[in-house]
CSV table of N, CA and C in Angstrom, one decimal:
chain,number,residue,atom,x,y,z
A,27,MET,N,0.4,-1.2,0.1
A,27,MET,CA,0.0,0.2,0.1
A,27,MET,C,1.3,1.4,0.2
A,28,VAL,N,0.8,2.0,-1.2
A,28,VAL,CA,1.7,3.4,-1.1
A,28,VAL,C,0.6,4.3,-0.2
A,29,PHE,N,0.9,5.1,1.0
A,29,PHE,CA,0.8,6.0,1.2
A,29,PHE,C,1.2,6.8,0.6
A,30,TRP,N,2.2,7.7,0.2
A,30,TRP,CA,2.5,9.4,-0.5
A,30,TRP,C,1.4,9.0,-2.5
A,31,THR,N,0.9,9.0,-2.1
A,31,THR,CA,-0.1,9.1,-3.6
A,31,THR,C,0.0,10.4,-3.6
A,32,SER,N,-0.7,11.2,-5.0
A,32,SER,CA,-0.5,12.4,-4.9
A,32,SER,C,-2.1,13.4,-3.6
A,33,GLU,N,-2.9,12.3,-4.1
A,33,GLU,CA,-4.1,13.4,-2.7
A,33,GLU,C,-4.3,13.5,-1.7
A,34,ASN,N,-2.7,12.4,-0.7
A,34,ASN,CA,-2.1,12.6,0.5
A,34,ASN,C,-1.5,13.7,0.9
A,35,LEU,N,-0.1,14.2,-0.3
A,35,LEU,CA,0.3,14.8,-0.4
A,35,LEU,C,0.0,16.4,-0.5
A,36,LEU,N,-1.5,16.7,-1.5
A,36,LEU,CA,-2.2,17.4,-1.2
A,36,LEU,C,-2.3,17.3,-0.6
A,37,SER,N,-3.3,16.9,0.6
A,37,SER,CA,-3.0,17.4,1.8
A,37,SER,C,-2.9,17.6,2.7
A,38,ILE,N,-1.3,17.2,2.4
A,38,ILE,CA,-0.1,17.3,3.3
A,38,ILE,C,-0.4,19.1,3.3
A,39,ASN,N,0.4,19.0,2.2
A,39,ASN,CA,0.4,20.6,1.6
A,39,ASN,C,-0.7,21.9,1.9
A,40,PHE,N,-1.7,21.5,1.4
A,40,PHE,CA,-2.4,22.4,2.0
A,40,PHE,C,-3.0,22.4,3.8
A,41,ALA,N,-2.5,21.5,4.2
A,41,ALA,CA,-2.7,21.1,6.3
A,41,ALA,C,-1.7,22.6,6.5
A,42,LYS,N,-0.3,22.0,5.8
A,42,LYS,CA,1.0,23.0,6.1
A,42,LYS,C,0.6,24.3,6.5
A,43,GLY,N,0.1,25.0,4.7
A,43,GLY,CA,-0.3,26.4,4.7
A,43,GLY,C,-1.4,26.7,5.5
A,44,LEU,N,-2.4,26.0,5.7
A,44,LEU,CA,-3.4,26.1,6.7
A,44,LEU,C,-3.0,27.3,8.0
A,45,ILE,N,-2.0,25.7,8.4
A,45,ILE,CA,-1.5,26.2,10.0
A,45,ILE,C,-0.8,27.5,9.7
A,46,LEU,N,-0.2,27.6,8.6
A,46,LEU,CA,1.0,28.8,8.8
A,46,LEU,C,0.3,30.1,8.0
A,47,PHE,N,-1.5,29.7,7.3
A,47,PHE,CA,-1.9,31.2,7.4
A,47,PHE,C,-2.0,31.6,9.0
A,48,LEU,N,-2.6,30.6,9.7
A,48,LEU,CA,-3.7,30.7,11.4
A,48,LEU,C,-2.4,31.4,11.9
A,49,ILE,N,-1.7,31.2,11.6
A,49,ILE,CA,-0.4,31.4,12.4
A,49,ILE,C,0.1,32.1,12.4
A,50,PHE,N,0.5,33.3,11.6
A,50,PHE,CA,0.2,34.4,10.9
A,50,PHE,C,-0.5,35.0,11.4
A,51,ALA,N,-2.1,35.2,10.5
A,51,ALA,CA,-3.6,36.1,11.4
A,51,ALA,C,-3.2,36.0,13.1
A,52,LEU,N,-2.8,34.6,14.0
A,52,LEU,CA,-2.9,34.8,15.2
A,52,LEU,C,-1.3,36.0,15.4
A,53,ILE,N,0.2,35.9,14.9
A,53,ILE,CA,0.8,37.4,15.1
A,53,ILE,C,-0.2,38.1,14.7
A,54,LEU,N,-0.7,38.2,13.5
A,54,LEU,CA,-1.1,39.8,13.2
A,54,LEU,C,-2.3,40.5,14.8
A,55,PHE,N,-2.7,39.2,14.8
A,55,PHE,CA,-4.3,39.7,15.8
A,55,PHE,C,-3.7,40.0,17.3
A,56,LEU,N,-2.5,39.9,17.6
A,56,LEU,CA,-2.6,39.8,18.6
A,56,LEU,C,-1.5,41.2,18.6
A,57,PHE,N,-0.1,41.4,17.9
A,57,PHE,CA,-0.3,42.7,17.4
A,57,PHE,C,-1.1,44.3,17.6
A,58,LEU,N,-2.1,42.9,16.5
A,58,LEU,CA,-2.7,45.1,16.7
A,58,LEU,C,-3.5,45.1,18.1
A,59,LEU,N,-4.1,43.7,18.9
A,59,LEU,CA,-3.9,43.9,19.3
A,59,LEU,C,-3.8,44.5,21.3
A,60,LEU,N,-2.2,44.4,20.8
A,60,LEU,CA,-1.0,45.6,21.8
A,60,LEU,C,-1.1,47.0,20.9
A,61,ALA,N,-1.3,46.5,19.9
A,61,ALA,CA,-0.6,48.3,19.3
A,61,ALA,C,-2.0,49.2,19.5
A,62,PHE,N,-3.3,48.7,19.7
A,62,PHE,CA,-4.4,49.5,20.0
A,62,PHE,C,-4.1,49.5,21.4
A,63,ARG,N,-4.1,48.9,22.7
A,63,ARG,CA,-3.3,49.2,23.4
A,63,ARG,C,-2.9,50.4,24.5
A,64,ASN,N,-3.8,50.9,25.1
A,64,ASN,CA,-2.6,52.7,26.1
A,64,ASN,C,-2.3,53.1,24.6
A,65,GLY,N,-2.8,53.5,23.5
A,65,GLY,CA,-2.2,54.4,22.4
A,65,GLY,C,-1.3,53.9,22.1
A,66,SER,N,-0.5,52.8,22.0
A,66,SER,CA,0.9,52.6,21.2
A,66,SER,C,1.0,52.6,20.1
A,67,ILE,N,0.2,53.1,20.0
A,67,ILE,CA,0.2,53.0,17.8
A,67,ILE,C,1.7,53.5,17.3
A,68,ILE,N,2.3,54.7,17.9
A,68,ILE,CA,3.8,54.6,17.5
A,68,ILE,C,4.7,53.9,17.8
A,69,TRP,N,4.9,52.6,18.6
A,69,TRP,CA,5.4,51.7,18.9
A,69,TRP,C,5.4,50.6,17.5
A,70,ALA,N,4.5,50.6,17.4
A,70,ALA,CA,3.5,49.7,16.3
A,70,ALA,C,3.7,49.7,15.0
A,71,VAL,N,3.5,51.4,14.7
A,71,VAL,CA,4.4,51.7,13.8
A,71,VAL,C,5.6,51.6,13.4
A,72,ALA,N,6.3,52.2,14.6
A,72,ALA,CA,7.8,51.6,14.3
A,72,ALA,C,8.2,50.2,13.9
A,73,GLN,N,7.7,49.4,14.6
A,73,GLN,CA,7.5,47.5,14.2
A,73,GLN,C,7.3,47.4,12.5
A,74,PHE,N,7.0,48.1,12.3
A,74,PHE,CA,5.9,48.1,11.4
A,74,PHE,C,7.0,48.4,9.8
A,75,LYS,N,8.3,48.8,10.5
A,75,LYS,CA,8.9,49.8,9.4
A,75,LYS,C,9.9,49.0,8.0
A,76,HIS,N,9.8,47.5,8.7
A,76,HIS,CA,10.2,46.7,7.2
A,76,HIS,C,9.4,45.9,6.3
A,77,TYR,N,7.9,46.5,6.5
A,77,TYR,CA,6.2,45.8,6.3
A,77,TYR,C,6.4,46.2,5.1
A,78,ASN,N,5.5,45.6,3.7
A,78,ASN,CA,6.0,46.2,2.2
A,78,ASN,C,4.3,47.2,2.8
A,79,LYS,N,3.7,47.9,1.6
A,79,LYS,CA,3.8,48.5,1.1
A,79,LYS,C,1.9,48.4,1.4
A,80,LYS,N,1.7,47.3,1.0
A,80,LYS,CA,-0.1,47.2,1.0
A,80,LYS,C,0.0,46.7,2.4
A,81,PHE,N,0.5,46.2,3.1
A,81,PHE,CA,0.0,45.4,5.0
A,81,PHE,C,0.4,47.3,5.8
A,82,ILE,N,0.8,48.3,5.0
A,82,ILE,CA,1.3,49.5,5.8
A,82,ILE,C,-0.4,50.3,5.8
A,83,GLU,N,-1.4,49.8,3.7
A,83,GLU,CA,-1.7,50.8,3.8
A,83,GLU,C,-3.1,50.1,4.7
A,84,ILE,N,-3.2,48.6,4.7
A,84,ILE,CA,-4.3,47.9,5.8
A,84,ILE,C,-4.6,48.2,6.9
A,85,TRP,N,-3.1,48.7,8.0
A,85,TRP,CA,-2.3,48.8,8.5
A,85,TRP,C,-3.3,50.8,9.0
A,86,LEU,N,-3.7,51.7,8.0
A,86,LEU,CA,-3.7,52.8,7.8
A,86,LEU,C,-5.2,53.2,8.0
A,87,VAL,N,-5.7,51.9,8.0
A,87,VAL,CA,-7.3,52.0,7.5
A,87,VAL,C,-7.4,51.8,9.4
A,88,ALA,N,-7.1,50.9,9.9
A,88,ALA,CA,-7.0,50.1,11.3
A,88,ALA,C,-6.5,51.5,12.1
A,89,VAL,N,-6.0,52.2,11.7
A,89,VAL,CA,-5.7,53.9,12.4
A,89,VAL,C,-6.6,54.7,12.6
A,90,ARG,N,-6.9,55.2,11.1
A,90,ARG,CA,-7.6,56.4,11.3
A,90,ARG,C,-9.3,56.1,11.6
A,91,ARG,N,-9.8,54.8,12.4
A,91,ARG,CA,-10.9,54.4,13.7
A,91,ARG,C,-10.5,54.9,14.4
A,92,LYS,N,-9.1,54.4,15.4
A,92,LYS,CA,-8.6,54.7,16.8
A,92,LYS,C,-8.1,56.5,16.5
A,93,LEU,N,-7.8,56.9,15.1
A,93,LEU,CA,-7.7,58.5,15.9
A,93,LEU,C,-8.5,58.9,16.3
A,94,LYS,N,-10.3,58.7,16.0
A,94,LYS,CA,-11.4,58.4,16.4
A,94,LYS,C,-11.6,59.1,17.9
A,95,GLU,N,-10.7,58.0,18.0
A,95,GLU,CA,-10.9,57.4,19.5
A,95,GLU,C,-9.5,58.6,20.6
A,96,PHE,N,-8.5,59.1,20.2
A,96,PHE,CA,-7.4,60.2,20.8
A,96,PHE,C,-8.2,61.1,21.0
A,97,THR,N,-7.5,61.6,22.3
A,97,THR,CA,-7.9,62.8,23.1
A,97,THR,C,-6.6,63.3,21.7
A,98,ALA,N,-6.8,65.3,22.2
A,98,ALA,CA,-5.8,66.1,21.3
A,98,ALA,C,-4.5,66.0,22.2
A,99,GLN,N,-4.3,65.5,23.4
A,99,GLN,CA,-2.9,65.5,23.6
A,99,GLN,C,-2.1,64.7,23.4
A,100,GLU,N,-2.9,63.3,23.1
A,100,GLU,CA,-3.1,62.9,22.4
A,100,GLU,C,-2.4,62.2,20.6
A,101,LEU,N,-3.1,63.4,19.8
A,101,LEU,CA,-3.0,63.4,18.4
A,101,LEU,C,-1.7,64.3,18.4
A,102,VAL,N,-1.6,65.2,19.3
A,102,VAL,CA,-0.5,66.2,19.0
A,102,VAL,C,1.5,65.3,19.3
A,103,ARG,N,0.8,64.3,20.4
A,103,ARG,CA,2.2,63.1,20.5
A,103,ARG,C,2.6,62.4,19.4
A,104,SER,N,1.2,62.2,19.0
A,104,SER,CA,0.9,61.2,18.4
A,104,SER,C,2.0,61.3,16.6
A,105,ILE,N,1.7,62.7,16.2
A,105,ILE,CA,2.1,63.1,15.3
A,105,ILE,C,3.8,63.6,15.5
A,106,CYS,N,3.6,64.0,16.9
A,106,CYS,CA,5.2,64.8,16.9
A,106,CYS,C,6.6,63.2,17.2
A,107,ALA,N,5.9,61.4,17.1
A,107,ALA,CA,6.5,60.9,17.5
A,107,ALA,C,6.8,59.7,15.9
A,108,ILE,N,5.0,60.2,15.4
A,108,ILE,CA,5.9,59.9,13.6
A,108,ILE,C,6.8,60.6,13.3
A,109,HIS,N,6.5,62.1,13.6
A,109,HIS,CA,8.1,63.1,12.3
A,109,HIS,C,8.9,62.6,13.5
A,110,LYS,N,9.7,62.2,13.9
A,110,LYS,CA,10.8,61.6,14.7
A,110,LYS,C,11.2,60.6,14.0
A,111,LEU,N,10.2,59.7,14.3
A,111,LEU,CA,10.2,58.0,13.6
A,111,LEU,C,10.2,57.8,12.3
A,112,ALA,N,9.8,59.4,11.3
A,112,ALA,CA,10.4,58.8,9.7
A,112,ALA,C,11.4,59.7,9.6
A,113,VAL,N,12.3,60.7,10.3
A,113,VAL,CA,13.9,60.9,10.1
A,113,VAL,C,14.4,59.4,9.6
A,114,ASN,N,14.1,58.4,10.5
A,114,ASN,CA,14.7,57.3,10.9
A,114,ASN,C,14.3,55.8,9.2
A,115,SER,N,13.3,56.5,8.7
A,115,SER,CA,12.7,55.3,8.0
A,115,SER,C,12.0,55.3,7.3
A,116,GLN,N,12.7,54.8,5.9
A,116,GLN,CA,11.2,55.6,4.3
A,116,GLN,C,10.2,55.3,4.5
A,117,ASP,N,9.8,54.0,5.6
A,117,ASP,CA,8.5,53.7,5.3
A,117,ASP,C,7.4,54.1,5.7
A,118,ALA,N,7.6,55.1,7.0
A,118,ALA,CA,7.8,55.7,7.8
A,118,ALA,C,7.1,57.0,7.1
A,119,ARG,N,7.9,57.6,6.5
A,119,ARG,CA,7.6,59.5,5.4
A,119,ARG,C,6.5,58.4,4.5
A,120,ILE,N,6.0,57.6,4.3
A,120,ILE,CA,4.9,57.1,3.4
A,120,ILE,C,3.8,57.3,4.4
A,121,PHE,N,4.3,56.3,5.6
A,121,PHE,CA,3.1,56.8,6.6
A,121,PHE,C,2.2,58.4,7.5
A,122,LEU,N,3.2,58.7,6.7
A,122,LEU,CA,4.0,60.3,7.6
A,122,LEU,C,3.0,61.1,7.1
A,123,SER,N,2.3,60.8,6.0
A,123,SER,CA,1.4,62.4,4.6
A,123,SER,C,0.1,61.3,5.4
A,124,GLU,N,-0.1,60.1,5.4
A,124,GLU,CA,-0.7,59.4,5.4
A,124,GLU,C,-2.6,59.6,7.1
A,125,TRP,N,-0.9,59.7,7.7
A,125,TRP,CA,-1.3,59.7,9.2
A,125,TRP,C,-2.0,61.2,9.3
A,126,GLU,N,-0.5,61.8,8.8
A,126,GLU,CA,-0.9,63.6,9.7
A,126,GLU,C,-2.1,64.2,8.9
A,127,GLU,N,-2.3,63.8,7.7
A,127,GLU,CA,-3.1,64.3,6.8
A,127,GLU,C,-4.8,63.8,8.3
A,128,CYS,N,-4.5,62.5,8.5
A,128,CYS,CA,-5.9,62.0,9.0
A,128,CYS,C,-5.9,62.8,10.2
A,129,ALA,N,-4.9,62.7,11.3
A,129,ALA,CA,-5.2,63.3,12.3
A,129,ALA,C,-5.5,65.1,12.4
A,130,LEU,N,-5.0,65.7,11.7
A,130,LEU,CA,-5.6,66.8,11.6
A,130,LEU,C,-6.4,67.1,11.1
A,131,GLU,N,-7.8,66.4,10.6
A,131,GLU,CA,-8.6,66.8,10.3
A,131,GLU,C,-9.6,66.1,11.3
A,132,ILE,N,-9.1,65.7,12.0
A,132,ILE,CA,-9.3,64.8,13.9
A,132,ILE,C,-9.2,66.0,14.3
A,133,LEU,N,-8.4,66.8,14.5
A,133,LEU,CA,-7.7,68.1,15.2
A,133,LEU,C,-8.5,68.7,15.1
A,134,CYS,N,-9.1,69.6,14.0
A,134,CYS,CA,-9.6,70.6,13.5
A,134,CYS,C,-11.6,70.7,14.5
A,135,THR,N,-11.8,69.1,14.9
A,135,THR,CA,-12.8,69.1,15.4
A,135,THR,C,-12.6,69.6,16.8
A,136,PHE,N,-11.5,69.1,17.4
A,136,PHE,CA,-11.4,70.0,18.8
A,136,PHE,C,-11.8,71.4,19.2
A,137,ASN,N,-12.0,72.1,20.6
A,137,ASN,CA,-12.3,73.0,20.4
A,137,ASN,C,-10.9,73.6,21.2
A,138,GLN,N,-10.5,74.9,20.7
A,138,GLN,CA,-9.5,75.5,21.4
A,138,GLN,C,-9.1,75.1,22.2
A,139,VAL,N,-10.3,74.6,23.8
A,139,VAL,CA,-9.5,74.4,25.4
A,139,VAL,C,-8.8,72.9,25.0
A,140,ASP,N,-9.6,72.7,24.0
A,140,ASP,CA,-8.7,70.9,24.1
A,140,ASP,C,-7.2,70.9,23.6
A,141,LEU,N,-7.2,72.2,22.2
A,141,LEU,CA,-6.5,72.2,21.7
A,141,LEU,C,-4.5,72.9,22.8
A,142,HIS,N,-5.0,74.1,23.5
A,142,HIS,CA,-4.5,74.8,24.9
A,142,HIS,C,-4.1,73.4,25.2
A,143,MET,N,-4.8,73.2,26.2
A,143,MET,CA,-3.9,72.0,27.2
A,143,MET,C,-3.4,70.8,27.0
A,144,ALA,N,-3.2,69.7,25.2
A,144,ALA,CA,-3.0,69.7,25.2
A,144,ALA,C,-0.9,70.1,24.7
A,145,ILE,N,-1.5,71.6,23.8
A,145,ILE,CA,-0.2,72.3,23.8
A,145,ILE,C,0.5,72.8,24.8
A,146,ASP,N,-0.6,73.0,25.8
A,146,ASP,CA,0.9,73.0,27.2
A,146,ASP,C,1.4,72.2,28.2
A,147,ALA,N,0.6,71.0,28.2
A,147,ALA,CA,0.7,69.1,28.8
A,147,ALA,C,2.2,68.5,27.9
A,148,LEU,N,2.2,69.3,26.9
A,148,LEU,CA,3.3,68.4,25.9
A,148,LEU,C,4.9,69.6,25.9
A,149,SER,N,4.3,70.7,26.3
A,149,SER,CA,5.2,72.2,26.3
A,149,SER,C,6.7,71.5,26.2
A,150,LYS,N,7.0,70.4,27.8
A,150,LYS,CA,8.6,70.1,27.5
A,150,LYS,C,9.2,68.9,26.8
A,151,SER,N,7.6,69.0,26.5
A,151,SER,CA,9.1,68.0,25.1
A,151,SER,C,8.9,68.2,23.8
A,152,ILE,N,8.5,68.9,23.6
A,152,ILE,CA,7.9,69.8,22.1
A,152,ILE,C,9.4,70.4,22.0
A,153,LEU,N,10.1,71.2,23.3
A,153,LEU,CA,11.4,71.5,22.7
A,153,LEU,C,13.0,70.7,21.9
A,154,LEU,N,13.2,69.6,22.0
A,154,LEU,CA,13.6,69.1,20.8
A,154,LEU,C,13.0,69.0,19.7
A,155,LEU,N,11.5,69.5,19.5
A,155,LEU,CA,11.0,69.7,18.6
A,155,LEU,C,10.2,70.7,17.4
A,156,VAL,N,11.3,71.7,18.1
A,156,VAL,CA,10.0,73.2,17.7
A,156,VAL,C,10.2,73.3,16.6
A,157,ALA,N,10.6,73.1,15.3
A,157,ALA,CA,10.4,72.7,14.2
A,157,ALA,C,9.8,72.2,13.4
A,158,LYS,N,10.4,71.6,13.2
A,158,LYS,CA,8.6,69.8,13.0
A,158,LYS,C,7.5,70.1,14.2
A,159,ILE,N,7.5,71.0,14.7
A,159,ILE,CA,5.9,71.7,15.2
A,159,ILE,C,5.4,72.9,15.3
A,160,ASN,N,6.6,73.7,14.5
A,160,ASN,CA,5.8,75.0,14.0
A,160,ASN,C,5.4,74.9,12.7
A,161,VAL,N,5.6,73.4,11.8
A,161,VAL,CA,5.3,73.7,11.0
A,161,VAL,C,4.0,72.9,11.0
A,162,LEU,N,3.7,72.4,11.8
A,162,LEU,CA,2.8,71.1,12.3
A,162,LEU,C,2.0,72.4,12.4
A,163,LEU,N,1.7,73.4,13.1
A,163,LEU,CA,1.0,74.4,13.5
A,163,LEU,C,0.7,75.7,13.0
A,164,ILE,N,1.4,75.7,11.8
A,164,ILE,CA,1.2,76.7,10.1
A,164,ILE,C,0.3,75.8,10.0
A,165,LYS,N,0.1,74.2,9.8
A,165,LYS,CA,-0.7,73.9,9.1
A,165,LYS,C,-1.8,74.2,9.6
A,166,LEU,N,-1.6,73.2,11.4
A,166,LEU,CA,-3.1,73.2,12.3
A,166,LEU,C,-3.9,75.3,11.7
A,167,LEU,N,-3.3,76.2,11.8
A,167,LEU,CA,-3.4,77.8,11.6
A,167,LEU,C,-4.0,78.1,10.4
A,168,LYS,N,-4.1,77.0,9.7
A,168,LYS,CA,-4.6,77.2,7.8
A,168,LYS,C,-6.1,77.1,8.4
A,169,GLY,N,-6.5,76.5,9.4
A,169,GLY,CA,-7.8,76.6,9.7
A,169,GLY,C,-8.3,77.7,10.8
A,170,ALA,N,-9.6,77.8,9.9
A,170,ALA,CA,-10.0,79.7,10.7
A,170,ALA,C,-10.5,79.2,12.0
A,171,ARG,N,-10.8,78.0,12.5
A,171,ARG,CA,-10.8,78.0,13.7
A,171,ARG,C,-10.2,77.6,14.7
A,172,LEU,N,-8.9,77.1,14.7
A,172,LEU,CA,-7.8,77.6,15.2
A,172,LEU,C,-6.8,78.7,15.4
A,173,SER,N,-7.4,79.9,14.8
A,173,SER,CA,-6.5,81.4,15.1
A,173,SER,C,-6.1,80.9,16.5
A,174,LEU,N,-6.4,81.2,16.9
A,174,LEU,CA,-6.2,81.7,18.9
A,174,LEU,C,-4.5,81.0,19.3
A,175,LEU,N,-4.3,79.9,18.5
A,175,LEU,CA,-3.4,79.4,18.5
A,175,LEU,C,-2.4,79.7,18.7
A,176,MET,N,-1.9,80.4,17.3
A,176,MET,CA,-0.6,81.2,17.7
A,176,MET,C,-0.5,81.8,19.0
A,177,VAL,N,-1.5,82.9,19.2
A,177,VAL,CA,-1.5,83.4,20.4
A,177,VAL,C,-1.2,82.6,21.9
A,178,LYS,N,-1.6,81.6,21.3
A,178,LYS,CA,-1.0,81.0,23.0
A,178,LYS,C,0.2,81.2,23.2
A,179,ILE,N,1.3,80.1,21.7
A,179,ILE,CA,2.4,79.8,22.0
A,179,ILE,C,2.8,81.4,21.3
C-alpha cells in the first residue's frame, strides 16, 4: 500500500499552508491588540517599518478608526512621534502623510481649550521638536477655527 499518493501530498500541503496562515493571523491579531492598547500605536508603526506597502495600507484603515478615539494631547504626541520616526525610516515617510492628514482633520474637530491643554501638556517634550511642531502648527492655523492657537504660543 502506497501512502504518498498525490492526494495525500495535496492534503499535507494544504494542512501546512492552513497552519501557517493561522499562525500569521494569530500573530497579526496579537500585534494589533498590543498596538491599540493604551495608545501605543507609535510603537506599532515602528515595528511595521520593514513590512510592505500593502500591509501599511491595511494598517492605515485601522489607524483611521482608532484616531477618532484619541484626545487632542494624544494626537499631538502621535504626530510628534511619527515625525521623529520618519527621520529614521523611509517607510515611515510614506506613512507620515496619511497619518498627519487624518490626525489634522480630527484635531480640527476639537475645541480650542482642548488644543491649548494638549500644547501646554506637551510643552516640555516639544523643545526637541520645535521646528517640526512649528510646521505642524502652521498647518493647523490654516483652519479658521484654530487662529487663537498662535496667540497662546
